[in-house]
Coordinates of N, CA and C in Angstrom, one line a residue:
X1 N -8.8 20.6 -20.2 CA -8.8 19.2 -19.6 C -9.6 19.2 -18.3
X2 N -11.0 19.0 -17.8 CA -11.6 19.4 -17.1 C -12.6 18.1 -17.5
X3 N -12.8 17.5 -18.3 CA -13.7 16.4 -17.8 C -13.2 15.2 -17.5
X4 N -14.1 14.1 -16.9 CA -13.1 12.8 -16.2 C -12.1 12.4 -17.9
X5 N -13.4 12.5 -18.6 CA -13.4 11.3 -20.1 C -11.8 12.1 -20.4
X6 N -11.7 13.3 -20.6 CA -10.6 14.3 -21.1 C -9.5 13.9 -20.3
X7 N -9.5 13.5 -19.0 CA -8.5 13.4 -18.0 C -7.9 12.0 -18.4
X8 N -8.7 10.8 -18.4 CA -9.0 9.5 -18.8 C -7.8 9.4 -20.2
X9 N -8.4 10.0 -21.3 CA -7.7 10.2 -22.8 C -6.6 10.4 -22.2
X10 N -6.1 11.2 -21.6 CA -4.8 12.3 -22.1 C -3.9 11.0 -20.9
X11 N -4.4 10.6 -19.5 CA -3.2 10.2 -18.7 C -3.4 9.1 -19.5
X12 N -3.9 7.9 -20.0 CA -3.9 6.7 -20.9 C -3.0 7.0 -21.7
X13 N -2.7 8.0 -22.3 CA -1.8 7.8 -23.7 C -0.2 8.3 -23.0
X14 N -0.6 9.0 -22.1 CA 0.9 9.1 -21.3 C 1.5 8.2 -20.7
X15 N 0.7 7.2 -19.7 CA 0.7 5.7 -19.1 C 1.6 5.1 -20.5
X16 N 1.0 5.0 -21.6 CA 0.8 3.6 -23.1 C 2.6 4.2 -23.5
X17 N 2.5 5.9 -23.4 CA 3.5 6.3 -23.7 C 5.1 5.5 -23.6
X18 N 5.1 5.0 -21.7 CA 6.0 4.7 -20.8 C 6.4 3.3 -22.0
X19 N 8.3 3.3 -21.8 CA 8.4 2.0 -23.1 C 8.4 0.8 -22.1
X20 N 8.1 -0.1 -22.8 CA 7.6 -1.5 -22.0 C 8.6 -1.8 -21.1
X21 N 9.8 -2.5 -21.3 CA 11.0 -2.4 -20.3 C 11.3 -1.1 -19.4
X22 N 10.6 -0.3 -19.4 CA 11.0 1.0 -18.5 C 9.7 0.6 -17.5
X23 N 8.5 0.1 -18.3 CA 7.4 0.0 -17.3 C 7.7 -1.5 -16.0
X24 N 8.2 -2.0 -16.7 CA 8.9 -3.7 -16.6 C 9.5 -3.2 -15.3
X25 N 10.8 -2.6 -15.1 CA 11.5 -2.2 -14.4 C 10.9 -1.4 -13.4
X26 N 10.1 -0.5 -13.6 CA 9.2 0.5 -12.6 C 8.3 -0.2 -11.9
X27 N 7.6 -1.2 -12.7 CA 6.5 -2.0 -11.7 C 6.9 -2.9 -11.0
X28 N 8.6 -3.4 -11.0 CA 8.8 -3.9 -9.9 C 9.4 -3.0 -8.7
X29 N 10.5 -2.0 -8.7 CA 10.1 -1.2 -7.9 C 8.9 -0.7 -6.9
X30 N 8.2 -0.8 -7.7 CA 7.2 -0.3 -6.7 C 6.6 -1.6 -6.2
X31 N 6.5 -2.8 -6.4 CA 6.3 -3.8 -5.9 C 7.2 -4.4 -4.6
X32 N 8.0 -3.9 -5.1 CA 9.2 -4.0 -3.8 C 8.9 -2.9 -2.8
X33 N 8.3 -1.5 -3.0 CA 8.0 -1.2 -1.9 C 6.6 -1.2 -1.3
X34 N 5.5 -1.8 -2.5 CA 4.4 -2.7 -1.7 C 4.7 -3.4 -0.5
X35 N 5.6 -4.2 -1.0 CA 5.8 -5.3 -0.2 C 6.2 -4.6 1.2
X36 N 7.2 -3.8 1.6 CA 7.5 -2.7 2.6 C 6.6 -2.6 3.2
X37 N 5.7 -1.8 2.6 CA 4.5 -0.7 2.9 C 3.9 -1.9 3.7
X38 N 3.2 -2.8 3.2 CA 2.4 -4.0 3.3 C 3.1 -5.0 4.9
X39 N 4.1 -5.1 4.7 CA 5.4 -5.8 5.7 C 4.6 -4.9 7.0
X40 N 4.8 -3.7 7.1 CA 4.8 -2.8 8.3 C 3.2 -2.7 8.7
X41 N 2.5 -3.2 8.0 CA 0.8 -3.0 8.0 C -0.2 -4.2 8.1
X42 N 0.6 -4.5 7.7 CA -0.3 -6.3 7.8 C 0.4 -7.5 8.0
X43 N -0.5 -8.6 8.5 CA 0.0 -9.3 9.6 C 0.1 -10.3 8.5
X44 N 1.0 -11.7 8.6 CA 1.3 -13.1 7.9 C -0.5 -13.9 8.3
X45 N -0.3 -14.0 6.7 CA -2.0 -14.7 6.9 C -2.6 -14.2 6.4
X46 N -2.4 -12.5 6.1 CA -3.6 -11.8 5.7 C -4.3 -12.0 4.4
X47 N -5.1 -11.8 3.7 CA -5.6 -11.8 2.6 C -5.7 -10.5 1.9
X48 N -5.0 -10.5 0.6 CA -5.0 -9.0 -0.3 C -5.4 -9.2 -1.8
X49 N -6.6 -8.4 -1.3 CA -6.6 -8.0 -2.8 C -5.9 -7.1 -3.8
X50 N -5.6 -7.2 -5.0 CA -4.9 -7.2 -6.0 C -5.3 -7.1 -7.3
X51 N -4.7 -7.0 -8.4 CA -5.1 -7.1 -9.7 C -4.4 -7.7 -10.8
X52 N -4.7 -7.8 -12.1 CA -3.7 -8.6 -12.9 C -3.9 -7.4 -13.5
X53 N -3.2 -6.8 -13.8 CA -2.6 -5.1 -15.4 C -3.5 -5.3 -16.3
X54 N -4.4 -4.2 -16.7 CA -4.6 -4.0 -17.5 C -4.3 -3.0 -18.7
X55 N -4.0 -3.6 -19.8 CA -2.6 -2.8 -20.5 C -1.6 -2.3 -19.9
X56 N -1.3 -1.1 -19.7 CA 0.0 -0.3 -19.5 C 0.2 -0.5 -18.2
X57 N -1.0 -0.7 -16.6 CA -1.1 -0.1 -15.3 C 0.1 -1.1 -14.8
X58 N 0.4 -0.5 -13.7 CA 1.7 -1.2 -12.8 C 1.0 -2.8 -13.0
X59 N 2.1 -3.2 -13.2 CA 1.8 -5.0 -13.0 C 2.5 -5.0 -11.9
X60 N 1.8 -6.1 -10.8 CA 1.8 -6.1 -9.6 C 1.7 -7.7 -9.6
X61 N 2.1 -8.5 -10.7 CA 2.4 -9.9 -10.8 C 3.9 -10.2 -9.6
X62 N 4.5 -9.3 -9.7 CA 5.8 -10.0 -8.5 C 5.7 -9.7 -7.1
X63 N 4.7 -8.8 -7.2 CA 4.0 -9.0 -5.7 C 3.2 -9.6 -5.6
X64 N 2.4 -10.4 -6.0 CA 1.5 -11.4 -6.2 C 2.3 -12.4 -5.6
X65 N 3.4 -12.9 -6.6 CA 4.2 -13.7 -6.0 C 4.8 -14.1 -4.8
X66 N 5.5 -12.6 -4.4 CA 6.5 -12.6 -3.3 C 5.4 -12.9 -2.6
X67 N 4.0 -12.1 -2.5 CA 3.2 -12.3 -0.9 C 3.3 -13.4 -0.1
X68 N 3.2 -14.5 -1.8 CA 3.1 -15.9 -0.6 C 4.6 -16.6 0.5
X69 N 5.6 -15.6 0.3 CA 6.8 -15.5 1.5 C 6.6 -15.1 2.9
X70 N 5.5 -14.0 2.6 CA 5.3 -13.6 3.3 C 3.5 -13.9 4.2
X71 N 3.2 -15.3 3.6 CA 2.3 -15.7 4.1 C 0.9 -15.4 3.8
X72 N 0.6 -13.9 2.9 CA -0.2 -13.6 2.5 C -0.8 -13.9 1.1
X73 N -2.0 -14.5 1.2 CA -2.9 -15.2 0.4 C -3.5 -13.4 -0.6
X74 N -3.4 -13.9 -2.0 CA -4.1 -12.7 -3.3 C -5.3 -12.9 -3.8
X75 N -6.1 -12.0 -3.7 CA -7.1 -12.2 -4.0 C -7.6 -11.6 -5.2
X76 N -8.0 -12.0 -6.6 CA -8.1 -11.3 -7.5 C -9.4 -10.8 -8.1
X77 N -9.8 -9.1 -8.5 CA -11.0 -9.5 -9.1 C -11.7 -9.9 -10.4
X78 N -13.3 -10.6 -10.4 CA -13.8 -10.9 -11.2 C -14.7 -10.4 -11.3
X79 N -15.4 -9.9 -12.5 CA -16.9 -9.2 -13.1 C -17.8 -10.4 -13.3
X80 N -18.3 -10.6 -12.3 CA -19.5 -12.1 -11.9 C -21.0 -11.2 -12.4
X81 N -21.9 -12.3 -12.4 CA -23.2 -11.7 -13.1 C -23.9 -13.0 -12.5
X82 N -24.9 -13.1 -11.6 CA -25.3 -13.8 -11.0 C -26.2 -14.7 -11.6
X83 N -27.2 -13.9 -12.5 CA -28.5 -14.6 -13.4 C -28.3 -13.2 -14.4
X84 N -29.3 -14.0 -15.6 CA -29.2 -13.1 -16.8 C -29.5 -11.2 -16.3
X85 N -30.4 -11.3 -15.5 CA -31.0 -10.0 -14.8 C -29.9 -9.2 -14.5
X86 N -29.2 -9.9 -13.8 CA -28.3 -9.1 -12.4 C -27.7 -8.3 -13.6
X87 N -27.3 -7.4 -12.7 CA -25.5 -6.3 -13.4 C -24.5 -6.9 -13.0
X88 N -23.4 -6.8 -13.7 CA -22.3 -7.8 -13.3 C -21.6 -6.8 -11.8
X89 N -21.0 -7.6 -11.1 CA -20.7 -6.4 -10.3 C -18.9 -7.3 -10.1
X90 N -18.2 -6.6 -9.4 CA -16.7 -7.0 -9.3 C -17.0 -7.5 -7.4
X91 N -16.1 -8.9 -7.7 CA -15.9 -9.6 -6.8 C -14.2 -10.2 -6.6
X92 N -14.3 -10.5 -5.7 CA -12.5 -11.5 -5.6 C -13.1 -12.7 -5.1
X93 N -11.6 -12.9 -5.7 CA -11.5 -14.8 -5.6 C -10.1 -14.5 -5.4
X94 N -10.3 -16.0 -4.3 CA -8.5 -16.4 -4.0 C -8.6 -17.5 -5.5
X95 N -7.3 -16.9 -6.0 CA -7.2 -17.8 -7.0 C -5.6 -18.6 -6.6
X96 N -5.2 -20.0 -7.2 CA -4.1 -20.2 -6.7 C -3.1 -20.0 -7.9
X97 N -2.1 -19.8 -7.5 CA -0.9 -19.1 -8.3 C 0.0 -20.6 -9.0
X98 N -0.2 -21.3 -9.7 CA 0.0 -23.0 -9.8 C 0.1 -22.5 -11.5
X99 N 0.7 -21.7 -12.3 CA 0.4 -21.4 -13.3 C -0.5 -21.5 -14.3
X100 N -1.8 -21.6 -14.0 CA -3.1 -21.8 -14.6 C -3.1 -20.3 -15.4
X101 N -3.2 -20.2 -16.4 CA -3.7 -19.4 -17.2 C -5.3 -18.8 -16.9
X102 N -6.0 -18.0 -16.2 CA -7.1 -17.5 -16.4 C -7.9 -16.2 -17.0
X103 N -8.8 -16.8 -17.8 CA -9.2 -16.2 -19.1 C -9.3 -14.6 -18.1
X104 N -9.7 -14.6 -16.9 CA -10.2 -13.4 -16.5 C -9.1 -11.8 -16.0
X105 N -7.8 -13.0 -16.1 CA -6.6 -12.5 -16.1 C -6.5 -11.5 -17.3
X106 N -6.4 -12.2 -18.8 CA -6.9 -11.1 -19.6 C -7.3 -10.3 -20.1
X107 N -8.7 -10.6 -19.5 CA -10.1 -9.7 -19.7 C -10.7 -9.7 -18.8
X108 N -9.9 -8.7 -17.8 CA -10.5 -8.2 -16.8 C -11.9 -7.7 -16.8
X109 N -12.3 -6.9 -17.8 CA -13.5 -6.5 -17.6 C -14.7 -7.6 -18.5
X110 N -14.5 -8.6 -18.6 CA -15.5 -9.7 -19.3 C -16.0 -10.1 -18.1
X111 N -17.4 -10.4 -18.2 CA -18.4 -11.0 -17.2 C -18.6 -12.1 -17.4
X112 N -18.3 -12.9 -16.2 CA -18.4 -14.6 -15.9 C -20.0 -14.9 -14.8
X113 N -20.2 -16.2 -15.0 CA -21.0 -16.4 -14.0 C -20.1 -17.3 -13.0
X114 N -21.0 -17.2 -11.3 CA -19.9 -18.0 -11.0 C -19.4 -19.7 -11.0
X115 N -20.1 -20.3 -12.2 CA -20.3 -21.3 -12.8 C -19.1 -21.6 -13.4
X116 N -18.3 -20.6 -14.1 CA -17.4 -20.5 -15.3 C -16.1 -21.4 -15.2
X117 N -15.9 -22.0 -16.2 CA -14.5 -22.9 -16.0 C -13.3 -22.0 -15.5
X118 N -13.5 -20.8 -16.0 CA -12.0 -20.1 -15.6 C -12.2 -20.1 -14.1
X119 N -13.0 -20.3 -13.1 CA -13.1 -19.9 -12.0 C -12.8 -21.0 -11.1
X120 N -12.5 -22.2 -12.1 CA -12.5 -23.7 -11.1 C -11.2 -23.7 -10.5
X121 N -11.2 -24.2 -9.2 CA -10.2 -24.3 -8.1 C -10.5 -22.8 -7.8
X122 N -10.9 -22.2 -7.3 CA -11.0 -20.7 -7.4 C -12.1 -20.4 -6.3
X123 N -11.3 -19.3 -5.2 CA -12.4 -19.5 -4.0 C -13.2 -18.2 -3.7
X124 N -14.3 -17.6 -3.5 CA -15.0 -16.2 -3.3 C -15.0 -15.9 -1.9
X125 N -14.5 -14.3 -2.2 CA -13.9 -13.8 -0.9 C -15.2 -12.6 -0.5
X126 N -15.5 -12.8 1.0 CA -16.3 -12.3 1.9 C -15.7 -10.7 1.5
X127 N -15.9 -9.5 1.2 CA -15.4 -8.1 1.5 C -14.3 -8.1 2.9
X128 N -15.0 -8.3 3.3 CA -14.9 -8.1 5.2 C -13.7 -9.4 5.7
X129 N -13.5 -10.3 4.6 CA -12.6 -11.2 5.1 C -11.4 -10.7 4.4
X130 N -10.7 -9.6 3.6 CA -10.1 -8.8 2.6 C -9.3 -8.1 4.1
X131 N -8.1 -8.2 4.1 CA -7.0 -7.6 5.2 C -6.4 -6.0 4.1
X132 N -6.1 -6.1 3.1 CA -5.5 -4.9 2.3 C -5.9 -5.2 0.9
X133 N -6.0 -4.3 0.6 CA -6.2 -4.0 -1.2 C -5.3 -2.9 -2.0
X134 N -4.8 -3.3 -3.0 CA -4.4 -2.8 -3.7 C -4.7 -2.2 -5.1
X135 N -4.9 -1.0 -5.1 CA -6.1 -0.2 -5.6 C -5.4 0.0 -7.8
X136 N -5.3 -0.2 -8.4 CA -5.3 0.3 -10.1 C -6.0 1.1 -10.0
X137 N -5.4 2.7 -11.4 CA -6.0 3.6 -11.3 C -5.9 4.4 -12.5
X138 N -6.6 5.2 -13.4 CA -6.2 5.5 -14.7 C -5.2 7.4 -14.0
X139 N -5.5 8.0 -12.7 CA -5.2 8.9 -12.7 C -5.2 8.9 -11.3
X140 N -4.2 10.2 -10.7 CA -4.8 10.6 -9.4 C -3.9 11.8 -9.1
X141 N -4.3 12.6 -7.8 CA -3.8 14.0 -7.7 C -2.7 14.5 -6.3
X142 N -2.4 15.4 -5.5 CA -1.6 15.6 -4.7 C -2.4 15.2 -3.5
X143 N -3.8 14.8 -3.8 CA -4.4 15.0 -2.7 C -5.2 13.4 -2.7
X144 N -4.2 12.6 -3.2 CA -4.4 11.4 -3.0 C -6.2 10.4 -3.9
X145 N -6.8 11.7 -4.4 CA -7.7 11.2 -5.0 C -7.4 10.6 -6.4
X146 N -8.5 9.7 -6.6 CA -8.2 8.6 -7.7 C -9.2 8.7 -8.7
X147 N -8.9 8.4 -9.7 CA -9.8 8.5 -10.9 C -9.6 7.1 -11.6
X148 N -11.1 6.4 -11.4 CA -11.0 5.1 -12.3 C -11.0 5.1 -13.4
X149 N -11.5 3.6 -14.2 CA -12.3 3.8 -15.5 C -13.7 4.1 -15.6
X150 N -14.6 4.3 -14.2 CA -15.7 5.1 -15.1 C -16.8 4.4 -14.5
X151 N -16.5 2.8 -14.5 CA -17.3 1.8 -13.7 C -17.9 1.9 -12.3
X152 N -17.2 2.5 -11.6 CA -17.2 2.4 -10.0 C -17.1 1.3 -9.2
X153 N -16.4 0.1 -9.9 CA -16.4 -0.8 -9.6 C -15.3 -0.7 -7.9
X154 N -14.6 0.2 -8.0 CA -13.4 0.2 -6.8 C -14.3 1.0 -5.4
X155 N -14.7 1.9 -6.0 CA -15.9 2.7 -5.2 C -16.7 1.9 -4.6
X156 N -17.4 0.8 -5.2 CA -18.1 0.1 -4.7 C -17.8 -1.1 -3.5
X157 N -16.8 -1.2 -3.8 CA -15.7 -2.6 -3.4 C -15.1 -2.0 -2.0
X158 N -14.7 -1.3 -1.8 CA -13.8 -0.5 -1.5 C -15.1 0.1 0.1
X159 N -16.4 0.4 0.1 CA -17.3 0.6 0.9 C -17.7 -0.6 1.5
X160 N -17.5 -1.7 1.5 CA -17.8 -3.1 1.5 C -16.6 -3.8 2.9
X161 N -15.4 -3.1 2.3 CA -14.1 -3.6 3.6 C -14.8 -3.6 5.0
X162 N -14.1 -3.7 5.6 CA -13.8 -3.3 6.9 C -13.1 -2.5 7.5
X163 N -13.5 -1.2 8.4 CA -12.9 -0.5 8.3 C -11.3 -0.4 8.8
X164 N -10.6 -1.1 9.1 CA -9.2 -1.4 9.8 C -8.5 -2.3 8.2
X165 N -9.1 -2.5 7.1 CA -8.5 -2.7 6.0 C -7.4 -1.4 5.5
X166 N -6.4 -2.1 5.2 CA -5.3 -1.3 4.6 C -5.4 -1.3 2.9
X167 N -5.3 0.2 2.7 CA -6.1 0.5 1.1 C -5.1 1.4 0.4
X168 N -4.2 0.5 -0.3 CA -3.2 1.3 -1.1 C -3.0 1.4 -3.0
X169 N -3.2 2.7 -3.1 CA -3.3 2.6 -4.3 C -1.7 2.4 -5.2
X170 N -1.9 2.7 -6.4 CA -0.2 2.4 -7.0 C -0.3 2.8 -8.7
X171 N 0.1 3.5 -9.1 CA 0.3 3.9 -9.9 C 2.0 4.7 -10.8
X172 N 2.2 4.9 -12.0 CA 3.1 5.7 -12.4 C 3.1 6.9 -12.2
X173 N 4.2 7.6 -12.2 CA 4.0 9.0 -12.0 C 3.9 9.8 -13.0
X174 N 3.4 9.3 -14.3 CA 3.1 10.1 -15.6 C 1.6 9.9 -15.2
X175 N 0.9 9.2 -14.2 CA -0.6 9.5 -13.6 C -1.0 10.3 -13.3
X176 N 0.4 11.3 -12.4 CA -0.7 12.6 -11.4 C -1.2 13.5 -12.7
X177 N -2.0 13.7 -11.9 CA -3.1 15.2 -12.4 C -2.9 16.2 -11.5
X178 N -3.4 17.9 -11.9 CA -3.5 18.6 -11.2 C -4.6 18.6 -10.2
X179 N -5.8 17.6 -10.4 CA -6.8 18.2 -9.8 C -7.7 16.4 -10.5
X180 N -8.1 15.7 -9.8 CA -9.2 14.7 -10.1 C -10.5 15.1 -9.8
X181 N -11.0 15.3 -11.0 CA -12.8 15.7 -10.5 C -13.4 14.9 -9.4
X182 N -13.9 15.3 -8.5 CA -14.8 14.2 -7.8 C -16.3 14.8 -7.6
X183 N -17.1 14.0 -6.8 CA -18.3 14.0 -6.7 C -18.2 13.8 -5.2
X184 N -19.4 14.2 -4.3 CA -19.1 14.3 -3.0 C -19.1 13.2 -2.4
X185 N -19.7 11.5 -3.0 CA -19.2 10.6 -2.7 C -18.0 10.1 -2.8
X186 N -16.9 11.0 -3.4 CA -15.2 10.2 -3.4 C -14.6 10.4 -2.3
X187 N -13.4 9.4 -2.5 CA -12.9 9.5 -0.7 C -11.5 9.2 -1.4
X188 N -10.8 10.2 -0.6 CA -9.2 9.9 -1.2 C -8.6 8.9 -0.5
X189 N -7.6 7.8 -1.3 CA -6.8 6.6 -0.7 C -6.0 7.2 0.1
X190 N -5.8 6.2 1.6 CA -5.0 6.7 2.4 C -3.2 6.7 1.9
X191 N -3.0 6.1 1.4 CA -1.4 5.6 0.4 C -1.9 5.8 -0.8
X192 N -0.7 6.3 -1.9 CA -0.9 5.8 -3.2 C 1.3 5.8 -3.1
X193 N 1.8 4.4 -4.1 CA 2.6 4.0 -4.4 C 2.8 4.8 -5.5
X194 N 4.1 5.3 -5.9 CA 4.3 6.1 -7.3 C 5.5 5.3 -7.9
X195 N 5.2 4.4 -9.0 CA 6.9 4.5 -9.7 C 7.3 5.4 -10.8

């Protein structure tokens, strides 16, 4: 087990493994102590980015929710593609939580332009205007390093903040690895959340 792709396979089917009400119950736990972690680190008003699950990963829908108690505005990402040329690259939007179903919610990785009906009412967020993020992850190790899907989409996003942004990752704990390959560009998250 020594390549990302090998690493990728094996923690996915451990994650898929977890039974749905066990994940149900675990991802709010740890959303409860988002919220904590978050409470002690960031100020009412802030802006956080976030994510909607993809398949198995912590759903972080009730912290989505609770934030707005606590004043803080979610910002979700989207795979935007500017003109036919461009490469789609991942962006956030404040989207408003008013029960709108968005297509982008379930297909996260589908490319929109920023034209797209799923995007209406839907506002685009500055990097630098982003107070905390909340990182998804297919894997990660004792030493706080992360292993995505492959994209570099978080890598890229993630060099963009500011640097007084609070960056927490979150994952199950059928995720750790012994060891996540990296390249000398990775940088390990200062937090990662375990349920």
């Amino acid at each position: 087990m020594n390549t990302k792709a090998e690493i990728r396979s094996l923690v996915i089917a451990r994650r898929n493994s977890i039974p749905a009400d066990e994940r149900i119950a675990r991802s709010e736990k740890a959303c409860e102590e988002l919220v904590q972690y978050l409470g002690r680190t960031v100020a009412p008003g802030a802006r956080i980015a976030v994510y909607h699950a993809l398949g198995s990963e912590v759903d972080v829908s009730s912290f989505a929710k609770s934030a707005r108690l606590h004043g803080w505005t979610c910002a979700f990402p989207v795979m935007v593609r500017n003109d036919n040329d461009a490469k789609a690259r991942m962006t956030f939007w404040d989207v408003p939580l008013d029960g709108t179903r968005r297509a982008f919610f379930d297909k996260p990785a589908r490319t929109v332009t920023p034209d797209d009906p799923s995007l209406a009412g839907c506002t685009p967020c500055d990097p630098r205007e982003i107070d905390a993020v909340v990182v998804p992850m297919v894997a990660f190790d004792a030493g706080n390093m992360r292993l995505g899907y492959g994209g570099g989409n978080y890598d890229r996003f993630l060099r963009e903040l500011r640097s007084d942004a609070v960056v927490c990752g979150i994952a199950f704990r059928e995720q750790e690895v012994e060891a996540v390959p990296t390249e000398p560009h990775d940088l390990a998250l200062p937090k990662i959340i375990v349920a």
